[in-house]
Each structure stands twice: as structure tokens, then as C-alpha cells.
XYZ file of C-alpha atoms in Angstrom:
474
model
C 121.092 73.843 -18.352
C 119.771 73.240 -15.575
C 116.702 75.098 -14.752
C 115.621 73.286 -11.694
C 115.389 75.819 -8.668
C 117.834 75.937 -6.237
C 116.638 74.997 -2.405
C 117.537 77.644 -0.483
C 117.685 77.626 3.841
C 114.230 77.936 5.402
C 112.772 81.688 7.137
C 113.786 84.789 5.373
C 116.082 83.150 2.733
C 113.175 81.205 1.477
C 110.836 84.555 1.668
C 113.983 86.411 -0.475
C 114.267 83.375 -3.191
C 110.370 83.542 -3.720
C 110.364 86.862 -4.498
C 113.274 87.346 -6.417
C 111.801 84.191 -8.155
C 108.084 84.019 -8.492
C 107.352 87.983 -8.018
C 104.741 89.551 -10.307
C 104.572 93.203 -10.991
C 106.490 96.433 -9.558
C 106.037 94.682 -6.107
C 107.911 91.930 -6.869
C 110.640 93.918 -8.693
C 111.551 96.096 -6.049
C 110.941 93.483 -3.276
C 114.129 91.516 -5.613
C 115.760 94.564 -5.429
C 116.136 95.391 -1.730
C 116.771 91.721 -1.527
C 119.957 91.978 -3.801
C 120.642 95.168 -1.403
C 120.543 93.579 1.960
C 122.940 91.183 0.360
C 125.482 93.249 -0.551
C 125.180 95.432 2.284
C 125.802 91.635 4.159
C 128.945 91.165 2.207
C 130.691 94.455 2.873
C 129.990 94.030 6.361
C 132.935 91.551 6.404
C 135.041 93.965 8.448
C 132.604 95.195 11.718
C 136.004 96.770 12.782
C 136.109 99.285 9.953
C 136.839 103.028 11.201
C 133.663 104.956 11.523
C 133.075 108.419 11.898
C 131.517 109.565 15.866
C 128.834 111.975 15.789
C 130.940 115.049 16.423
C 134.503 115.755 15.887
C 136.122 114.220 19.075
C 138.462 114.866 21.647
C 139.803 111.189 22.308
C 140.616 108.465 19.880
C 141.356 106.052 22.524
C 141.102 104.957 26.212
C 143.241 103.348 28.366
C 140.939 102.210 31.864
C 142.834 100.983 34.679
C 140.098 99.600 36.885
C 141.295 99.410 40.399
C 139.215 96.199 41.701
C 138.134 95.920 45.260
C 137.094 99.507 45.679
C 140.099 101.396 46.805
C 139.941 103.403 49.721
C 139.674 107.442 49.269
C 140.528 108.014 52.915
C 144.053 106.758 52.335
C 144.497 107.614 48.909
C 142.488 111.285 47.944
C 140.040 112.680 50.143
C 141.727 113.263 52.745
C 139.030 114.602 56.218
C 140.989 115.877 59.182
C 137.475 115.914 61.066
C 137.834 112.027 60.313
C 140.641 111.823 61.752
C 140.206 113.985 64.776
C 136.880 111.641 65.241
C 138.943 108.301 64.918
C 137.521 105.675 67.557
C 133.964 107.465 68.211
C 130.572 106.562 67.152
C 129.066 108.460 63.643
C 126.214 110.728 64.258
C 123.282 109.272 64.285
C 120.776 110.855 62.095
C 123.752 110.331 59.191
C 123.030 106.694 59.373
C 119.127 106.709 59.219
C 118.350 104.476 56.504
C 121.956 103.821 55.959
C 122.995 99.661 54.766
C 125.996 98.357 55.163
C 127.593 95.129 52.918
C 129.187 93.755 55.985
C 129.194 96.131 58.890
C 127.104 97.466 61.674
C 126.860 101.126 60.889
C 127.519 101.713 64.280
C 130.780 100.994 63.854
C 133.073 103.641 64.932
C 134.797 106.294 63.332
C 138.156 105.580 61.303
C 140.876 108.208 60.556
C 142.716 108.393 57.559
C 145.489 105.787 58.316
C 148.622 108.123 56.165
C 149.684 111.389 55.702
C 148.197 113.657 53.386
C 149.616 116.670 51.363
C 149.393 118.896 48.556
C 151.434 118.931 45.385
C 151.864 120.691 42.070
C 150.800 124.091 40.578
C 146.968 122.830 41.614
C 147.373 122.129 45.181
C 145.793 119.014 44.963
C 145.925 117.203 47.925
C 147.147 113.265 47.715
C 148.248 110.236 50.538
C 152.192 109.869 50.761
C 151.617 106.802 49.187
C 151.352 108.398 45.713
C 154.790 109.954 45.473
C 154.822 109.051 42.143
C 151.395 110.310 41.267
C 152.223 113.405 42.833
C 154.907 114.506 39.769
C 152.106 114.058 37.783
C 149.221 115.444 39.443
C 148.885 118.982 37.525
C 148.025 116.195 34.359
C 145.130 114.784 36.731
C 141.182 115.786 37.106
C 140.232 113.975 40.291
C 137.001 113.440 41.004
C 135.994 113.035 44.462
C 132.293 113.063 44.184
C 131.875 109.674 42.420
C 128.672 107.697 43.665
C 126.971 104.589 42.631
C 124.095 102.261 43.268
C 125.740 99.186 44.125
C 127.522 97.694 47.148
C 128.909 94.431 46.136
C 131.353 93.612 44.021
C 130.024 91.988 40.735
C 127.361 94.447 40.645
C 129.405 97.278 41.137
C 131.756 96.023 38.586
C 129.189 95.411 36.058
C 127.578 98.965 36.454
C 130.862 100.434 36.142
C 131.950 98.320 33.064
C 128.861 98.287 31.455
C 126.300 100.914 32.840
C 123.798 98.207 34.450
C 124.392 95.699 37.357
C 122.289 92.811 35.721
C 124.542 90.342 33.708
C 124.408 90.835 29.617
C 124.528 94.390 28.876
C 127.648 95.302 26.422
C 131.074 97.049 27.748
C 132.021 100.086 27.834
C 134.700 98.785 25.503
C 132.242 97.259 23.642
C 129.936 100.168 22.749
C 133.467 102.530 22.032
C 134.757 99.470 19.486
C 131.100 99.457 18.215
C 130.717 102.984 17.369
C 134.440 103.701 16.457
C 135.297 100.484 15.209
C 139.360 100.272 14.810
C 142.356 101.980 13.337
C 144.368 98.773 13.928
C 144.055 96.001 11.347
C 146.584 93.743 13.049
C 145.046 93.574 16.725
C 141.982 93.452 18.403
C 140.354 96.584 18.864
C 139.186 96.352 22.709
C 142.579 94.305 24.805
C 141.838 93.475 28.346
C 144.955 92.817 30.970
C 144.331 91.266 34.563
C 146.821 91.326 37.701
C 146.313 91.723 41.440
C 145.500 88.764 43.649
C 142.306 87.467 41.865
C 140.378 88.209 38.666
C 137.807 90.513 38.798
C 134.439 89.487 40.644
C 132.063 90.460 37.785
C 134.802 87.889 35.465
C 134.958 88.456 31.610
C 131.530 90.302 31.919
C 133.540 93.149 32.393
C 134.590 93.373 29.059
C 131.640 91.589 27.375
C 129.938 92.736 24.483
C 126.364 91.513 25.695
C 124.213 91.676 22.879
C 126.393 93.922 20.455
C 128.185 91.502 17.861
C 130.828 89.239 19.703
C 133.296 91.023 17.500
C 132.996 93.650 20.051
C 134.135 91.698 22.831
C 137.583 92.394 25.194
C 139.740 90.161 24.158
C 142.245 89.084 27.387
C 145.440 88.747 26.786
C 148.279 86.955 28.505
C 151.699 87.910 29.673
C 153.625 85.267 28.972
C 154.096 82.460 26.504
C 150.962 83.183 23.937
C 149.279 86.429 23.993
C 145.887 84.196 23.152
C 145.996 81.098 23.478
C 146.461 78.651 20.744
C 147.704 81.438 18.939
C 150.964 79.467 17.523
C 150.389 77.089 14.647
C 150.594 73.177 15.960
C 153.662 70.848 14.784
C 153.541 70.460 11.167
C 151.324 73.060 10.048
C 153.151 76.154 8.291
C 151.860 79.645 7.353
C 150.953 78.736 3.907
C 148.964 75.424 4.852
C 146.861 78.223 7.023
C 146.354 80.739 4.939
C 144.703 78.277 2.289
C 142.739 76.273 4.876
C 141.644 80.180 5.761
C 140.807 80.974 2.448
C 138.791 77.974 2.004
C 136.806 78.342 4.872
C 135.925 81.772 4.633
C 134.872 81.278 0.758
C 132.409 79.257 2.448
C 131.843 81.219 4.918
C 131.259 84.567 2.569
C 128.651 82.346 0.748
C 126.617 82.184 3.894
C 126.734 85.762 4.786
C 125.411 86.600 1.342
C 123.179 84.424 1.599
C 121.631 85.285 5.342
C 123.403 88.526 5.953
C 124.083 87.019 9.812
C 126.398 89.563 11.540
C 127.960 86.328 13.270
C 129.329 85.105 10.166
C 131.134 88.379 9.342
C 132.642 88.232 13.089
C 133.664 84.865 12.438
C 135.379 86.206 9.256
C 136.962 88.847 11.322
C 138.010 86.802 13.685
C 139.678 84.218 11.672
C 141.824 86.799 9.686
C 142.406 88.730 12.660
C 143.732 85.587 14.102
C 146.433 85.327 11.066
C 147.727 88.774 11.156
C 148.250 88.559 15.117
C 150.751 85.427 14.796
C 152.779 87.908 14.186
C 152.007 91.068 15.209
C 150.373 90.178 18.937
C 154.356 88.489 19.978
C 155.913 92.217 18.465
C 153.727 94.148 20.350
C 153.790 92.128 23.865
C 157.420 92.284 23.490
C 158.978 94.638 25.911
C 162.564 94.208 25.258
C 161.915 96.181 22.308
C 162.016 99.307 24.828
C 164.915 101.232 26.033
C 166.327 101.003 29.316
C 165.193 103.926 30.806
C 161.228 103.709 30.021
C 161.331 100.167 31.341
C 163.079 101.988 34.380
C 160.343 104.539 34.488
C 157.732 102.114 34.601
C 159.394 99.559 36.863
C 158.705 97.388 34.231
C 160.268 93.926 33.926
C 160.024 92.222 30.645
C 158.745 88.613 30.923
C 157.750 89.038 34.727
C 153.983 89.681 34.824
C 152.640 92.637 36.457
C 150.752 95.693 36.946
C 153.628 97.819 35.414
C 153.960 95.724 32.368
C 150.621 95.869 31.459
C 150.487 99.786 31.986
C 153.505 99.875 29.536
C 151.712 97.316 26.956
C 148.730 99.342 27.083
C 150.926 102.356 25.719
C 152.140 99.929 23.162
C 149.073 98.994 22.015
C 147.357 102.498 21.563
C 150.171 103.202 19.789
C 149.693 100.403 17.268
C 145.770 101.579 16.924
C 143.977 99.672 19.522
C 141.096 101.191 20.227
C 140.302 100.457 24.078
C 142.549 98.885 26.659
C 141.452 97.487 30.150
C 143.671 96.784 33.042
C 141.933 94.798 35.924
C 143.920 95.201 39.077
C 141.590 93.506 41.265
C 143.396 93.953 44.894
C 141.522 96.679 46.711
C 139.304 94.955 48.959
C 140.625 95.927 52.408
C 138.194 94.835 55.232
C 141.661 94.207 57.459
C 144.666 94.837 56.820
C 144.196 98.099 55.740
C 147.103 99.799 55.984
C 149.503 96.879 54.429
C 147.050 96.683 51.737
C 147.096 100.176 50.485
C 150.874 100.443 51.059
C 151.398 97.194 48.933
C 148.703 98.076 46.467
C 150.532 101.677 46.259
C 153.749 99.848 45.615
C 152.257 97.457 42.613
C 150.700 100.377 41.183
C 151.794 104.170 41.284
C 155.056 104.289 39.790
C 153.350 102.485 36.609
C 150.278 104.501 36.942
C 152.259 107.937 36.890
C 154.752 106.604 34.434
C 151.851 106.190 31.329
C 150.507 109.223 32.228
C 154.518 110.572 31.780
C 155.149 108.242 28.653
C 151.829 109.368 26.739
C 152.708 112.986 27.202
C 156.192 112.940 25.961
C 155.203 110.629 23.128
C 152.639 113.253 22.059
C 149.887 110.956 22.890
C 147.990 112.187 26.006
C 145.898 114.853 24.312
C 144.091 111.955 22.176
C 144.056 109.031 24.904
C 141.378 109.383 27.800
C 143.257 107.678 30.863
C 141.149 106.638 33.810
C 141.665 105.308 37.224
C 139.016 103.955 39.715
C 137.230 100.716 41.042
C 133.913 100.216 41.449
C 133.233 102.082 44.538
C 134.599 103.480 47.773
C 135.068 102.528 51.611
C 133.558 103.374 54.616
C 134.436 106.459 57.474
C 133.281 103.431 59.454
C 135.893 100.919 60.413
C 136.311 97.159 59.881
C 137.792 94.077 61.030
C 139.189 95.716 64.410
C 140.857 99.209 63.859
C 142.441 98.564 60.595
C 139.997 97.958 57.731
C 136.719 99.731 56.023
C 133.913 98.149 54.478
C 131.751 98.423 50.975
C 130.994 102.298 50.660
C 128.844 103.344 47.376
C 127.742 107.049 48.601
C 131.288 108.696 47.843
C 134.011 107.896 46.356
C 136.866 108.903 44.062
C 138.640 108.565 41.090
C 140.961 110.325 38.243
C 141.215 111.051 34.657
C 143.895 112.757 32.012
C 143.803 113.644 29.151
C 141.922 113.210 25.865
C 140.004 116.238 26.470
C 139.996 116.547 30.105
C 140.758 119.317 32.179
C 143.875 119.192 33.902
C 145.187 120.252 37.550
C 141.467 120.135 38.823
C 139.582 118.419 41.474
C 135.971 118.096 41.012
C 133.484 118.364 44.080
C 133.734 117.170 47.071
C 132.361 115.291 50.032
C 131.440 116.077 53.398
C 133.213 116.217 56.194
C 133.254 112.614 57.542
C 133.383 111.383 53.902
C 129.864 109.818 54.159
C 127.865 111.757 51.341
C 128.847 113.611 48.456
C 128.907 117.611 49.572
C 129.541 119.056 46.222
C 128.493 118.846 42.456
C 127.946 114.365 42.230
C 129.028 112.812 39.724
C 127.156 109.004 39.429
C 128.745 106.077 37.013
C 126.086 107.195 34.642
C 127.389 110.804 34.152
C 131.032 109.513 33.678
C 129.650 107.420 31.049
C 128.288 110.081 29.296
C 131.267 112.348 29.488
C 133.155 109.518 28.887
C 131.514 109.123 25.527
C 131.101 112.797 24.625
C 134.799 113.432 24.950
C 134.741 110.206 21.922
C 132.656 112.353 20.069
C 129.017 110.690 20.664
C 125.649 112.071 22.075
C 125.624 109.211 24.801
C 121.504 109.248 23.936
C 122.284 108.420 20.317
C 124.862 105.899 20.597
C 122.308 102.681 20.475
C 121.610 99.208 19.681
C 118.326 97.931 18.990
C 117.690 94.727 21.070
C 114.609 92.561 21.982
C 112.623 95.223 20.467
C 113.863 98.081 22.463
C 116.923 100.527 21.703
C 119.728 100.037 24.673
C 122.315 102.783 25.314
C 125.573 102.574 27.734
C 123.814 105.129 29.912
C 120.271 103.064 29.883
C 117.616 106.399 30.284
C 120.295 108.269 32.587
C 123.393 110.082 32.310
C 124.144 113.893 32.247
C 127.936 115.376 30.848
C 130.438 116.823 33.579
C 130.860 119.924 31.513
C 133.298 121.341 34.222
C 135.909 119.009 34.194
C 135.636 119.125 30.224
C 138.643 121.106 28.740
């Protein structure tokens, strides 16, 4: 028998070997035992996305985030201002603009009234623009928040704040925090999936769905709507499934040995990713095949199989949540109307209104709305002052509108209000941090306790802020 000691990696592994092999007395025995438990725990963490229990019983199990990148104008959609319409073309009050900073325009620009008429809908009597005829049919399922506010007035920082709770790059996204806390109910698809549509990709790029300093297994996975859902998902020519399985088994055996030695969670992530990719070769194409949907469902969404669109992405979001995906994020980056406001809003609503309403109705019909939280909104709103002649609005962080539905949200209500010009929040302000705290509460988390230690500090999605908006909870 070879009794020569093994040469192990340096650092804490060498220390572990020393304590196991050379320790004397009770201290050495105790430390050796602790090292064995650490290695055992690392081996058991092969599946870092195994389902986990939240802090308390949750109202929502899944999230679909409809991110309207660019900053939708609340004045043409959800927040009708008759006074603003009346004062169209006049200068705003000087005291209103004291200390105000806009992104591009002179704050003394003239006021711009709403471009579209509004009407009340449903039993709730919620006011919506005539550009949202489909959403009007499901308005009693919505909670419209008119009193949102944020700290950022440019796109990338604003999107990062809405997605990650911070204007700085490098923080985990909301979807990553959710999968970190809850794991996934799907063994054959990623726990967090992202789609893109619109004129361009999001200004903050993939940082909107990054896992930041959380283990990378919690990053969002961007799916394409044509070809392979993920690049290189199909086997190359000459490699069949049996060869791939044998290769994967050999690679994972090596990775598990290393995981047992060092306990690095990124090794567990690698193992999990390889296994997920193998299973996705059959599960992802099936989940993405809209030809399996009945004709009336395709018509309901306005979806066309094989054609990339926001409508297709909404239907895919329902299919993915139905298959256990925890968090689905749809970006539609088209709402930055510094000019061409009237046509831009009309085109965006034509591309999104029907599908958003269909998603709510479909989830409800499938019995999934109660456990699926749907969120609609952008990174900020638009100014009541004009930009671009008489047909544009600048970025505006002081007040904007969003809506939520399902997942424990009180339906058929409008929460908060803005002043008569829509410049500032008038009643019941909801900061982005408050929204995040409320979302995590609906998922069963105390937002102050869902933390991750990084560089000597405990971080959380809401940083050191956030209050639950109890009035919008069912």
C-alpha cells in the first residue's frame, strides 16, 4: 500500500489536509470532522437550484416582469391630467421647477397636454387612454400605481435601479435574488429566462439580468425566438446523444471530485449548467414551439409562430411559468419618445397592449394568476413639459405609472396620485425600493433578511431602504 501523503491544492485545502492528517488531541479530531462536513455539504450542493422554502407562506410562486424599456409616458397611458390639457402651451409655475434637473430639456419648456383621450373602464372605473383598448377589458384585474418615483433620470442607471435596486453595475438582478431565495421548480429549463423585443436591446444590457456577486447559476438566461433558443444548444454533426452523455458524465465526475476538495460554489454551478444544457436539448424546443397552442390562443395574443414579437414572448412566458420557470423577464425597449410621441405611443401600444391583456386573461383562465405576479413598467416616466417641438417628452423620475396583477395583489384599484400637472407625487408615493420590498413580500420573503454576504458586508435587493406597500396587497 502506498502510504505517501497526497499533495493537495494550497490555501484552505492544504490546511484541511494538515488538520486531518497531522492534528493531535481533541482539537485536531474536531477540526477534521468539521472539514468532512464541509466537503459533504459541498457535494450535496450539486443542485444549487433545488426548491427552497421562503421565510413565510407566499402568495406568489412565479414572476413575469414586462419591462417597457425607455420610459413610457404616463400622460398618454394611465395618468390623465385635465389641468395639464387645459394649460397646454403655457410655461409651468416657476416655483415648481426650483432645483429641478432634466436629462435633456430646459426645465422652462412649455407644458404639453395629453395626446390621447381617456375614459373610465370596468367596475373599478379606472381611467385609461384610448390606446389601451385590450387592457381596458381586464382592468379590474389590475392594480395601477400612479405614484411611482425613482432616483435616476437616465436610461442605464434607471434600468439598473429598477432591475437590481442600485444604479451601479455589478449588483444581482431581482430575478437572481428570487431564484437565490426560492430555487426552481423546473428541472429541465433555466430558473430565470429573458426575452428581448422592440427597437433595440436594453440600455443597461445584460446587467439587467445578471447575478452580480451571487453564484452565476442565478443569472438570467436570454432565449432567442428563432433557431436554437440558446446558441449552440444542438449537438454538432457527428455527435449523438449517447456520446454527449458519456462525455458529460466524465467531465462532471472530475468536477465533483474538485467540488469535494474545495467546496467552490462555482463548480456546483458548472455541473448544474452542463446538466441543464443536456436536458434543455429536448425541453427547450418543446417549450418554445407555439405551434402546439390552439388557434384561438394564438389569436388571443396576436402571436404568430416563428415570428419574433412581444406577443410571442408573452405567450412563451405563460408556457415557461407553466413548466416551472420561476422568473421570466420580457424587455421591450421602444418607449423613449423625445420626439414623435403620438405615433410612438400608438405603435408601442399596438405591439404590446393586446398581448399584455391576453397574458392576464390566459393566466386567469388557466388558474395560474393567483400564484403568478405580473409586473408592467419602465425605468421612469416622462415630463409634463414638451421636447421636440410639440410632440415629445423628456425623462422624468419624480412620478410615473406602473401596474401589477395576480400573485396576491389587490385587483381593481388605483393606488396613489400625482399633482394636477403630474410633475410630483401627490399621495402615497411608492419608491422603487418599496416596490421591490413588496414583490419579495408576496414571494414569502422579509426583504431585510434575504441577504448575501459579499466583501465583508450583507447585501440585499432593497439595500438599506424599502417599505412594503400594504395597501396594494389582497
